[in-house]
Coordinates of C-alpha atoms and ligand atoms in Angstrom, one line a residue:
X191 CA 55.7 4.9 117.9
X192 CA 57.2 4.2 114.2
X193 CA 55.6 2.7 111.4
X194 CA 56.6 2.8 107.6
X195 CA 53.0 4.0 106.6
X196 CA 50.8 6.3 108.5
X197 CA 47.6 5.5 106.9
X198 CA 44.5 8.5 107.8
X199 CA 41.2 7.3 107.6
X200 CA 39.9 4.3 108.2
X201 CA 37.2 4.1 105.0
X202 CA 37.9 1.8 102.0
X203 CA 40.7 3.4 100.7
X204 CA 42.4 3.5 104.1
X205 CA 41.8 0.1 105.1
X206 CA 42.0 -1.5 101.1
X207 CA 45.7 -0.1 101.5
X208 CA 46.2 -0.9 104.8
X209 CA 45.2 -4.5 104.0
X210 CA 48.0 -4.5 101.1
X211 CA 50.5 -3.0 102.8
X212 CA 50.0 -5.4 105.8
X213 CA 50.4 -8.6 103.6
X214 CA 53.1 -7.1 101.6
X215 CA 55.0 -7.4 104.8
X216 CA 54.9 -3.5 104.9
X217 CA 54.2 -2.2 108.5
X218 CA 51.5 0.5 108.9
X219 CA 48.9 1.9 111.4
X220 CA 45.7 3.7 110.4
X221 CA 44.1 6.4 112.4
X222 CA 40.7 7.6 112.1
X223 CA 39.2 10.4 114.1
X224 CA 35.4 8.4 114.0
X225 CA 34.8 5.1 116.2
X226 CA 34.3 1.8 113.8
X227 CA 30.5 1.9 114.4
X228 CA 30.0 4.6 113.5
X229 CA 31.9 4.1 110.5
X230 CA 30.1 0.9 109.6
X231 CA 26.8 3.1 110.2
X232 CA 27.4 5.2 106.7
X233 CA 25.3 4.0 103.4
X234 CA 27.2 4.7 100.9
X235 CA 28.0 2.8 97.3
X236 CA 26.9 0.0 95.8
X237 CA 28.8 -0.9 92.6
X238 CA 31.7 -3.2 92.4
X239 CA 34.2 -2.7 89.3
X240 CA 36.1 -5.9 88.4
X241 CA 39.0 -4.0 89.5
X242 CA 37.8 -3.3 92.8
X243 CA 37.0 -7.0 93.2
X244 CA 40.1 -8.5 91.9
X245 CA 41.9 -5.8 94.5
X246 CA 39.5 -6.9 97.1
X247 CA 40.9 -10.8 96.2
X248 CA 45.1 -8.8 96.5
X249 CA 43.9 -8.0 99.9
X250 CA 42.6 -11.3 101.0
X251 CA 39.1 -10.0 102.1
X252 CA 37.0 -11.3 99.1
X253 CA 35.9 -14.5 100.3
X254 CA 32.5 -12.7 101.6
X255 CA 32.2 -10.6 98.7
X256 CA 32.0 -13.6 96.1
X257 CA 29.5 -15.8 98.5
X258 CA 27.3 -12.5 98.9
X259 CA 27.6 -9.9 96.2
X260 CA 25.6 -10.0 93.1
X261 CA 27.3 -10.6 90.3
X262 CA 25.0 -7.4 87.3
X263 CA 25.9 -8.3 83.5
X264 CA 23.8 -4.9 83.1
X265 CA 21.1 -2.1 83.8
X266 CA 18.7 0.1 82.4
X267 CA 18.4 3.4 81.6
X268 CA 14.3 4.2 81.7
X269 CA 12.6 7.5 79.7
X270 CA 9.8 7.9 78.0
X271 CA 7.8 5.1 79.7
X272 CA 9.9 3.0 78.4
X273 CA 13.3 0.6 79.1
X274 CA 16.4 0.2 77.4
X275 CA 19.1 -2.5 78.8
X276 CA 22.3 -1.5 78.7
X277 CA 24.2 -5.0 78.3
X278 CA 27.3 -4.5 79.7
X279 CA 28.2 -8.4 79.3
X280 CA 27.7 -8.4 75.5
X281 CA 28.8 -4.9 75.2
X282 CA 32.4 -4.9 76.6
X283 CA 33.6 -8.8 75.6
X284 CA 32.4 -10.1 79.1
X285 CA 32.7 -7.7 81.6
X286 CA 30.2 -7.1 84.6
X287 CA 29.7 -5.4 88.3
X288 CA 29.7 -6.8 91.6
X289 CA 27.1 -5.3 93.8
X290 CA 28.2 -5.7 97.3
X291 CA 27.7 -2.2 99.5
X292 CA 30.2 -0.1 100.8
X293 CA 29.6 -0.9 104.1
X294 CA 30.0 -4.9 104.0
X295 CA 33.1 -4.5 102.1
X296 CA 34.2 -1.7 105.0
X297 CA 33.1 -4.3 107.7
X298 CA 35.3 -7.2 105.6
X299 CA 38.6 -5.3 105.8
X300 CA 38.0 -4.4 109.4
X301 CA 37.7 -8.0 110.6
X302 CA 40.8 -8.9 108.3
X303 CA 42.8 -6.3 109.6
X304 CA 42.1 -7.3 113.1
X305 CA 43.0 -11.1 112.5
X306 CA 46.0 -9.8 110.5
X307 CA 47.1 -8.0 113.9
X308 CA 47.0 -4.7 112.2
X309 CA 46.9 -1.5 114.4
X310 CA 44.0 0.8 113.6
X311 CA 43.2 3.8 116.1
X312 CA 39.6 4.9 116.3
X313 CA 38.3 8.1 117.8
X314 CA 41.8 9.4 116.9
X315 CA 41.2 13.4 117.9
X316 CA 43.1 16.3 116.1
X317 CA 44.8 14.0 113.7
X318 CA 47.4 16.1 112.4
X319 CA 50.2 15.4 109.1
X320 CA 53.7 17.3 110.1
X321 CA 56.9 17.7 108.3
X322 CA 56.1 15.6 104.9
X323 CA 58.0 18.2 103.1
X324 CA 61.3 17.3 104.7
X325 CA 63.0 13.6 105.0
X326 CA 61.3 12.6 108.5
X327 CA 57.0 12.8 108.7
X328 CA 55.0 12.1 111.3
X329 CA 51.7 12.3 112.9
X330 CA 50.3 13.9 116.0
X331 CA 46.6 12.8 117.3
X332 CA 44.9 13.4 120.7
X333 CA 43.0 9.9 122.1
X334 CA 41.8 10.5 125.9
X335 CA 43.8 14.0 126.7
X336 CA 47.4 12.6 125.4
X337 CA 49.0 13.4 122.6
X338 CA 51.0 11.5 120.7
X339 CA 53.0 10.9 118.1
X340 CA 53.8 8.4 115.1
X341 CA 57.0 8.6 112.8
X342 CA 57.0 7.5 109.4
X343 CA 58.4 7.6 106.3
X344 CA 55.2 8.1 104.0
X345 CA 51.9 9.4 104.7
X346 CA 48.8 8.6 102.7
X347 CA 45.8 10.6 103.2
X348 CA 42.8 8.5 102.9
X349 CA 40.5 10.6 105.1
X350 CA 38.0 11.8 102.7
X351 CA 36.8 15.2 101.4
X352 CA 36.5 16.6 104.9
X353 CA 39.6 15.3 105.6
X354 CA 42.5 16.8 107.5
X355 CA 45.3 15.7 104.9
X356 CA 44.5 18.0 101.6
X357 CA 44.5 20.9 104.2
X358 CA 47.5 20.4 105.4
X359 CA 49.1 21.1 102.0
X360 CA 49.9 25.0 101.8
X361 CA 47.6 26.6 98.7
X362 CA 50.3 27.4 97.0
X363 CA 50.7 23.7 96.0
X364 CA 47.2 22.8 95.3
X365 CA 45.2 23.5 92.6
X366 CA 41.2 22.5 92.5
X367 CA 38.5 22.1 90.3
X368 CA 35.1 22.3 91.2
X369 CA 31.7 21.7 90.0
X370 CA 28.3 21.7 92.6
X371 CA 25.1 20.4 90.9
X372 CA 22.2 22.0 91.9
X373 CA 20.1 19.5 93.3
X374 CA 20.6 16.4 95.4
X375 CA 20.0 12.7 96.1
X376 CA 17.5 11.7 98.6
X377 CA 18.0 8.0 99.5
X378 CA 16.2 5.3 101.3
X379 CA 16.8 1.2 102.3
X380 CA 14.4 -0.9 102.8
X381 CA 14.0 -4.5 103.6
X382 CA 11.6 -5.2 100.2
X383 CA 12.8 -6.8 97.0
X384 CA 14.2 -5.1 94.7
X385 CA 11.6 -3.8 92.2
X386 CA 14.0 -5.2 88.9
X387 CA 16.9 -7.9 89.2
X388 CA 18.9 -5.0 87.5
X389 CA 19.5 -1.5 88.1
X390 CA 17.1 1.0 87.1
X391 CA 18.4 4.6 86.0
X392 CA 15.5 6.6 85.1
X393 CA 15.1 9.8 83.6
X394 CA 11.5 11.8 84.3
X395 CA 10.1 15.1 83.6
X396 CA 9.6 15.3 87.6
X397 CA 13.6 14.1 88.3
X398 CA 15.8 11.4 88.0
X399 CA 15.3 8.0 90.1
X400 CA 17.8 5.4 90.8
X401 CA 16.2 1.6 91.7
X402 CA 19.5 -0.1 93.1
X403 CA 19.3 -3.1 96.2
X404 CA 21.7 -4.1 98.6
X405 CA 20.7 -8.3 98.4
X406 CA 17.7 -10.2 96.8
X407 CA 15.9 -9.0 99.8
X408 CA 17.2 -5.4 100.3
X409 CA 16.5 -2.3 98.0
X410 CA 18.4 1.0 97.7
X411 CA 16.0 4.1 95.7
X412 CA 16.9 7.1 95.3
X413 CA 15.1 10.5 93.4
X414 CA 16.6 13.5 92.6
X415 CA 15.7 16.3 94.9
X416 CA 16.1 19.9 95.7
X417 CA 18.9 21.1 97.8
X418 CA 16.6 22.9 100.5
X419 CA 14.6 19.9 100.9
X420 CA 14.2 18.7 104.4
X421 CA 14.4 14.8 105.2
X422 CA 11.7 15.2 108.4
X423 CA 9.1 16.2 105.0
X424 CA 9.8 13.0 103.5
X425 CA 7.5 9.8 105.1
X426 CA 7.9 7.0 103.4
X427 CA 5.1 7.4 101.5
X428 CA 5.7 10.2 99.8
X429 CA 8.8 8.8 99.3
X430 CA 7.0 5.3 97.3
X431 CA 4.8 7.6 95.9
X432 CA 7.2 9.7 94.1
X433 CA 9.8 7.4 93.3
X434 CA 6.9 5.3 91.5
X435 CA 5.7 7.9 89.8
X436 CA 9.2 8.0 88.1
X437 CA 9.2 5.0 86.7
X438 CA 7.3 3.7 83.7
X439 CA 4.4 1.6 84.5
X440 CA 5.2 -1.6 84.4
X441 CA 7.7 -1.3 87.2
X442 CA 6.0 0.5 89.5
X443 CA 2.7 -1.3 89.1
X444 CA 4.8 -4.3 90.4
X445 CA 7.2 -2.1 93.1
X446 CA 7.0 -3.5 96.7
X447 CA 7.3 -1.1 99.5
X448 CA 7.4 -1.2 103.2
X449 CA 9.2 1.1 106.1
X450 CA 12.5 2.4 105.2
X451 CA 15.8 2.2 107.8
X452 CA 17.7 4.7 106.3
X453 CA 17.2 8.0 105.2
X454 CA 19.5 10.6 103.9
X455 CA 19.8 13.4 101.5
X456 CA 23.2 13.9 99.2
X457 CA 24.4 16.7 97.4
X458 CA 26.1 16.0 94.1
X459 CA 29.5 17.5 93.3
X460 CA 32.6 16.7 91.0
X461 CA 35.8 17.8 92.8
X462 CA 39.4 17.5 92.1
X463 CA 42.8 18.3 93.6
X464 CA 45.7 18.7 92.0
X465 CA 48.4 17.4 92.0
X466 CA 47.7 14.1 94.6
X467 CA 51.8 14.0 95.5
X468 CA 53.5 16.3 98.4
X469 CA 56.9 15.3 99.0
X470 CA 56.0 12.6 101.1
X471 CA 52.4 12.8 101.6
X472 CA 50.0 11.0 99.1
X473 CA 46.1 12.3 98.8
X474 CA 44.3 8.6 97.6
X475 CA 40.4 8.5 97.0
X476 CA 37.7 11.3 98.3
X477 CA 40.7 12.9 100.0
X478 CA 41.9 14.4 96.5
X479 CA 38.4 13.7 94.2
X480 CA 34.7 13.9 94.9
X481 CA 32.4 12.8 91.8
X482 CA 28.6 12.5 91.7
X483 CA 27.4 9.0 92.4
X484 CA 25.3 8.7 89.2
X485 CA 28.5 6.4 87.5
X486 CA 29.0 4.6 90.8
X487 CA 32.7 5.6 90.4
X488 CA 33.9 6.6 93.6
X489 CA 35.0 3.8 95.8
X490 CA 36.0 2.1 92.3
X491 CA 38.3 5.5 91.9
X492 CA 39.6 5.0 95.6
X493 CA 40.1 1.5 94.9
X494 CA 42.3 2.4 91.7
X495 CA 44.1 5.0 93.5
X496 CA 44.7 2.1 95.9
X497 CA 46.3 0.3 93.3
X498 CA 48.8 2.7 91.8
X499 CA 50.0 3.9 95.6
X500 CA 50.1 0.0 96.7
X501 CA 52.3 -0.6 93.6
X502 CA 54.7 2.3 94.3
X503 CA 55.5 1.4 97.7
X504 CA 56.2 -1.8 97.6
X505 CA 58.7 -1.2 94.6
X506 CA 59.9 1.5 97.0
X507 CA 60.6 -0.9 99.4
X508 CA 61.4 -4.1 97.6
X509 CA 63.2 -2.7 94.7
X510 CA 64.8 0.6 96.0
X511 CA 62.5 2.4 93.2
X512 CA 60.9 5.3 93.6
X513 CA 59.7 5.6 90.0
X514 CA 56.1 4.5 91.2
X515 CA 55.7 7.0 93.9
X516 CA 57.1 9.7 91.3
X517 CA 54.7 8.9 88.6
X518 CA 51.3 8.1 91.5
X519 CA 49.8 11.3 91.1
X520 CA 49.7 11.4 87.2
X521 CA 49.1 7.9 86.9
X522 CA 46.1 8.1 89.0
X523 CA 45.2 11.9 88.1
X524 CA 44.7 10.3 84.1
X525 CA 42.0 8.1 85.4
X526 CA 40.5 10.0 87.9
X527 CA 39.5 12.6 85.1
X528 CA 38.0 10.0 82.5
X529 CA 35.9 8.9 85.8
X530 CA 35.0 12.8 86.5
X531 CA 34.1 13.3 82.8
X532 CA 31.7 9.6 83.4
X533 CA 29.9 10.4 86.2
X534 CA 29.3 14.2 85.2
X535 CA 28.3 13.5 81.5
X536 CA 25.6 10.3 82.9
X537 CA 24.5 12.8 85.8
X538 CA 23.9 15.4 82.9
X539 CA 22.2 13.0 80.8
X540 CA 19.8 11.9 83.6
X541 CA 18.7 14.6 85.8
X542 CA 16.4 17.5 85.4
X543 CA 18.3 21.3 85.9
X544 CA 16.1 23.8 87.3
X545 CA 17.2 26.4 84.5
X546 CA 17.3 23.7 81.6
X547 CA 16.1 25.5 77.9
X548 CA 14.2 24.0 75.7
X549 CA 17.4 23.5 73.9
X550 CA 19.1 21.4 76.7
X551 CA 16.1 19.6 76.8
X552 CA 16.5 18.8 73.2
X553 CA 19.9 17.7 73.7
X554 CA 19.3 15.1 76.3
X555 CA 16.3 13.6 74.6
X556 CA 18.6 13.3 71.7
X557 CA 21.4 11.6 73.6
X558 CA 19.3 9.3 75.4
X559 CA 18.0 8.5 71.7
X560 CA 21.6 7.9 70.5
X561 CA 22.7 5.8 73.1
X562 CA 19.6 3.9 72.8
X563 CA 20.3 3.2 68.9
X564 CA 23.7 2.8 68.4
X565 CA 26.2 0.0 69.4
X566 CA 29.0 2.3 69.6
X567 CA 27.3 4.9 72.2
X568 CA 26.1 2.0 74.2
X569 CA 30.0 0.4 74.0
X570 CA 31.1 3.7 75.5
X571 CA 29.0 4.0 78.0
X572 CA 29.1 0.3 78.8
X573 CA 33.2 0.5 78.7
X574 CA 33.1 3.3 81.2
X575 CA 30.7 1.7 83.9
X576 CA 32.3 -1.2 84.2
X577 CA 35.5 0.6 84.7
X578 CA 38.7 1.9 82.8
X579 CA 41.6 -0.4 83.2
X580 CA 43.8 -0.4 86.1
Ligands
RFL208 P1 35.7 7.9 103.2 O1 34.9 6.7 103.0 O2 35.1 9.2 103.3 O3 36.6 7.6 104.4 C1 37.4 8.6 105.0 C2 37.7 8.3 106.4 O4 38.5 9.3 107.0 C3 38.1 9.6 108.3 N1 38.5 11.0 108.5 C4 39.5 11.4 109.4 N2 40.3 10.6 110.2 C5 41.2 11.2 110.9 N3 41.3 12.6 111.0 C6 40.5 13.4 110.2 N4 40.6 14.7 110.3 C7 39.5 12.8 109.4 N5 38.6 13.2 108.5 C8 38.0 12.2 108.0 C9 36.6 9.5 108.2 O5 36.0 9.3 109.5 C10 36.4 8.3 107.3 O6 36.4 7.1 108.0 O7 36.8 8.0 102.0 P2 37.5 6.9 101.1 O8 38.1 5.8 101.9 O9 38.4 7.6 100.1 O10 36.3 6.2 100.3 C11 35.6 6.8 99.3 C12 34.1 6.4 99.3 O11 33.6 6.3 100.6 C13 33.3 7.2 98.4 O12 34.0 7.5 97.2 C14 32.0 6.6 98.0 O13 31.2 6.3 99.1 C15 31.2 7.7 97.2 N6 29.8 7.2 97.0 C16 29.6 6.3 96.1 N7 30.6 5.8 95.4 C17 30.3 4.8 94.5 O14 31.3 4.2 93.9 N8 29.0 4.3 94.2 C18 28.0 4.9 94.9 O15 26.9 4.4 94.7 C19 28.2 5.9 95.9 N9 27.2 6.4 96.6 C20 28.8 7.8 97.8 C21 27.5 7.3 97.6 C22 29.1 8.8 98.8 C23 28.1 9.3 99.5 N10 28.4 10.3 100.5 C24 27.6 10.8 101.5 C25 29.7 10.9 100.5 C26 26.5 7.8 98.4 C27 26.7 8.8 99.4 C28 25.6 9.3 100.2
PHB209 C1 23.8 2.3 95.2 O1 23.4 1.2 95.2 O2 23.9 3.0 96.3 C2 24.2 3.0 94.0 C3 24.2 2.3 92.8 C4 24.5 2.9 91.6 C5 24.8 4.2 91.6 C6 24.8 5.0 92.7 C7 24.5 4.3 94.0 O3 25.1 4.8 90.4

């Protein structure tokens, strides 16, 4: 088989790109080694930037988004038994976030992509980049005990952090930066209303808390837990129970609760590989950066990756330019970083380190003060969460 673009992975950066590519007129066939249930069975993020949206739009899956998601013109940040609204409307000259969850937005481009005609391959086994050093790439895969082959001229790896495409790329090439947090998220959904209209960041003595939804009628928590922590200890209860008693009073006096459907514990990390260009491979999204969720910046950072790689190609193919593909990995390495700094100075901010001083302590009192006082910290903060330009 021949395509223009291999695509690898079949999660939003995969099929966002595939989804461009395919109404560009550019020919290309994703490959994912999962089946699409199981796929569509992942909780992950929540937060829409207007950039994701308005790519969303490019791709001609948003119809669903607009009619469902909900439309945030800001959150709070709770400490001290008290709230402080973050107006991120007012604060950035009318800018807001979309919340519409991963998954719906997965499931969206799915459907498209199958009335677009698009080939995706599911339960794709061994999925394996060759040759994107030279002039002619391609990609092996196994599906039921045959192997077989697709020829290309670009590959992008969009197969996440356990993904096959950034180790295909010798060490010598790569360079990474790391940084593990030592704790984690546990996360539930339930079918109850969500406790505030907004979002609820929350910083306690006893952890940090996140009170996000998924609809009017849908609620995502989450609290900051320890990394041996095992998800069988947590019942629901003890779940409500501590989650509440992380929030000031007035909202968990008034918090609904009922039995979760989901239940998962994540650990935090801030990961990036450098550079995100190899000859004629291209790492886009958790396949070259990993950051904590407590920004929501990492499907917005897969979407902008998206963006640059979409951009290069079709110059590459419409204009016989390959000044976009030469300049991806800086172009998008310059934002990935400002979203890394984000989501690790907010995660900083919020949670509680086992081996925090007194000092550090301090510090984050102090910040939390700052922002809470002045226009300008809130701006940046507000500037950030909504999403650099892309
Ligand atoms: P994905 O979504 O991981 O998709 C990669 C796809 O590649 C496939 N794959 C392979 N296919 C073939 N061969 C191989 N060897 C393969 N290895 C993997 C996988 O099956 C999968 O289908 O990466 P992508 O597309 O770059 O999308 C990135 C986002 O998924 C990710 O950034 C966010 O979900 C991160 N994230 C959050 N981001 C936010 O913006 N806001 C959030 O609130 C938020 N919450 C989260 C999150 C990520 C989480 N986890 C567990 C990673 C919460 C969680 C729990
Ligand atoms: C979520 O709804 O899953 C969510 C929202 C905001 C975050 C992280 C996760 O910062």
């Amino acid at each position: 088989m021949r395509t223009r673009v291999a695509v690898i992975g079949s999660g939003p950066s995969g099929l966002l790109l595939g989804q461009l590519l395919t109404h560009a007129g550019i020919d290309n066939v994703i490959l994912d080694r999962a089946s699409k249930e199981y796929i569509l069975g992942r909780v992950r993020a929540g937060v829409l930037e207007e950039g994701t949206v308005r790519l969303m739009d490019e791709a001609h899956s948003g119809a669903r988004m607009h009619a469902e998601g909900l439309p945030h013109d800001g959150f709070s940040l709770a400490f001290d038994g008290r709230d402080h609204r973050i107006d991120l409307v007012g604060l950035t000259g009318g800018k807001r976030v979309t919340i519409y969850g991963q998954t719906e937005l997965t499931h969206d481009l799915m459907d498209h992509r199958e009335k677009a005609g698009a080939l995706s391959i599911y339960e794709a086994a061994d999925v394996t980049p060759c040759d994107f050093e030279g002039h002619a790439p391609y990609v092996t895969y196994e599906k039921d005990g045959v192997t077989h082959r697709i020829d290309c001229d670009f590959i992008a790896g969009c197969d996440g952090f356990h993904g096959v495409s950034r180790r295909s790329v010798p060490d010598r090439a790569i360079r990474t930066f790391e940084k593990v947090y030592p704790f984690g998220w546990l996360g539930i959904l339930a079918d109850v209303p969500p406790v505030s209209h907004e979002l609820i960041y929350a910083n306690h003595p006893r952890g940090f808390a996140l009170c996000s939804m998924r609809s009017t009628s849908r609620s995502r928590y989450y609290i900051q837990c320890s990394l041996d922590e095992r998800i069988d200890e947590w019942t629901d209860q003890r779940f409500w129970d501590e989650l509440r008693r992380r929030l000031p009073a007035h909202h968990a006096d008034r918090m609904a609760t009922g039995p979760s459907f989901e239940k998962s514990i994540a650990p935090l990390r801030s990961f990036v590989a450098e550079p995100m260009r190899f000859n004629r491979l291209f790492l886009v999204g958790d396949a070259a950066h990993i950051v904590p969720p407590t920004g929501a910046k990492g499907l917005n950072l897969a979407a902008s990756d998206v963006h640059y790689l979409f951009e290069a190609l079709l110059e590459h193919y419409q204009d016989r330019s390959n000044s976009g593909l030469d300049s991806y990995s800086a172009k998008a390495l310059a934002r990935v970083w400002k979203a890394v700094r984000f989501s690790w100075w907010m995660t900083t901010m919020m949670h509680r380190f086992p081996d925090t001083s007194d000092f550090d302590q301090k510090i984050q009192e102090a910040e939390l003060d700052y922002l809470t006082h002045s226009r300008a910290a809130a701006t940046a903060l507000a500037e950030n969460y909504v999403g650099l330009p892309f």
